[in-house]
Amino acid sequence: MASSIIIPWIFYIQILAISSKAIDAVPAIIVFGDSSIDTGNNNYLLTFAKCNFEPYGRDFPGGTPTGRFCNGRLPPDFVSEGLGLKPIVPAYLDPTFNISDFATGVCFGSSGSGYDNSTAAILKVFTLWKQVEFFKDYQTKLRAYLGYEKANEVISEALYIISVGTNDFLINYYNFPQRRTQFTIPKYEDFLIGNAEDFIRKIYSLGARKLSLTGLPPMGCLPLQRTLNQKNPHSCSEERNKVALEFNEKLKASMVKLMIELPGLKVLYVDVYELLSRLITQPSKYGFEVAEAACCGTGLFETGILCNRLTPHTCLDADKYVFWDAFHPSERANKIMSEELLPSLKLAFL
């Protein structure tokens, strides 16, 4: 069954398929991907792709920098709360949580990761395949905690959020020569699509059935990409936006193919491109004042270690900004987008 809905940047715009079998509730949210959803796993890595320091997390409960690339919570946190689960989705490697916490939600994501293993290698972070290994370990612990039958029910009925792909282009392809010498952009897109399909086949074999898969955002309009746009300074890079649109069409088609190939697989395609474009082009409609630059520092290039407590000019009120840093949305943007998601998500799964 197909339908279209308006939902948030890193979540669901178009439902390609939903389960025809009603369930009482989504028992857990299980998350894979990059900094768009990483709730703190990179804190335990020796990498520059981390943000467990101020001013990150200044609007998180307790004002704690958790490792989320945001001033507060991320969409998986808001979605979890909106589905009646806990208000945060904990990072799997965070030692302050255990399997009793992870039973209703867990994040395996790693900031800086991508569909391409070489993308994760650049910043020495966890590949998607390492995240799968975490998922296997989680299943073992979950079965010991809940019992085999109950754990398998959680695994099969959970909502799987997959948000990844931007780094393959913005960190890897455009900055390092290896992939550019091997692939044209269309061929690299095809390479990534093949990796995405292999990843989904793997988690499907481990019991995942209800997936949301995020497309690429209008990556040429991220503040950092505006700054790097030499052809038209401080404007969106239309070339990179075009690549995002091309990739998204291929990703969407591949998911249709996988749903035919894999019995019982239900994929929710996330057209992040459309909604983020609306936030950027019509910020006042959503209550924002600034969309071209970010809150942290000058808002033109600061992200990660360059956005720290000594960074000058950081805004006082991040709620006025679509972007928190030069690469990631603010908590308020995440909240608005998640709230637009929830009614359609509940209709689909509750």
mmCIF file of C-alpha atoms in Angstrom, residues 10 30 180 187 195 201 227 233 240 254 256 271 274 289 306 314 326 334:
data_model
loop_
_atom_site.group_PDB
_atom_site.id
_atom_site.type_symbol
_atom_site.label_atom_id
_atom_site.label_comp_id
_atom_site.label_asym_id
_atom_site.label_seq_id
_atom_site.Cartn_x
_atom_site.Cartn_y
_atom_site.Cartn_z
ATOM 1 C CA ILE A 10 15.822 12.715 8.527
ATOM 2 C CA ILE A 30 16.754 0.431 16.678
ATOM 3 C CA ARG A 180 36.979 9.887 -7.782
ATOM 4 C CA LYS A 187 28.891 5.004 -10.824
ATOM 5 C CA ASN A 195 26.189 -1.433 -0.407
ATOM 6 C CA ARG A 201 19.715 -7.867 3.307
ATOM 7 C CA THR A 227 30.676 28.476 2.512
ATOM 8 C CA PRO A 233 29.516 32.062 -2.468
ATOM 9 C CA ARG A 240 25.534 18.835 -5.001
ATOM 10 C CA SER A 254 16.253 -0.163 -4.936
ATOM 11 C CA VAL A 256 10.996 -1.333 -4.158
ATOM 12 C CA ASP A 271 12.412 11.980 1.389
ATOM 13 C CA GLU A 274 11.776 18.010 0.317
ATOM 14 C CA GLU A 289 14.836 33.508 11.738
ATOM 15 C CA LEU A 306 35.612 23.782 15.741
ATOM 16 C CA THR A 314 27.791 31.441 19.109
ATOM 17 C CA ALA A 326 27.343 24.066 9.958
ATOM 18 C CA ASN A 334 14.452 18.163 14.988
#
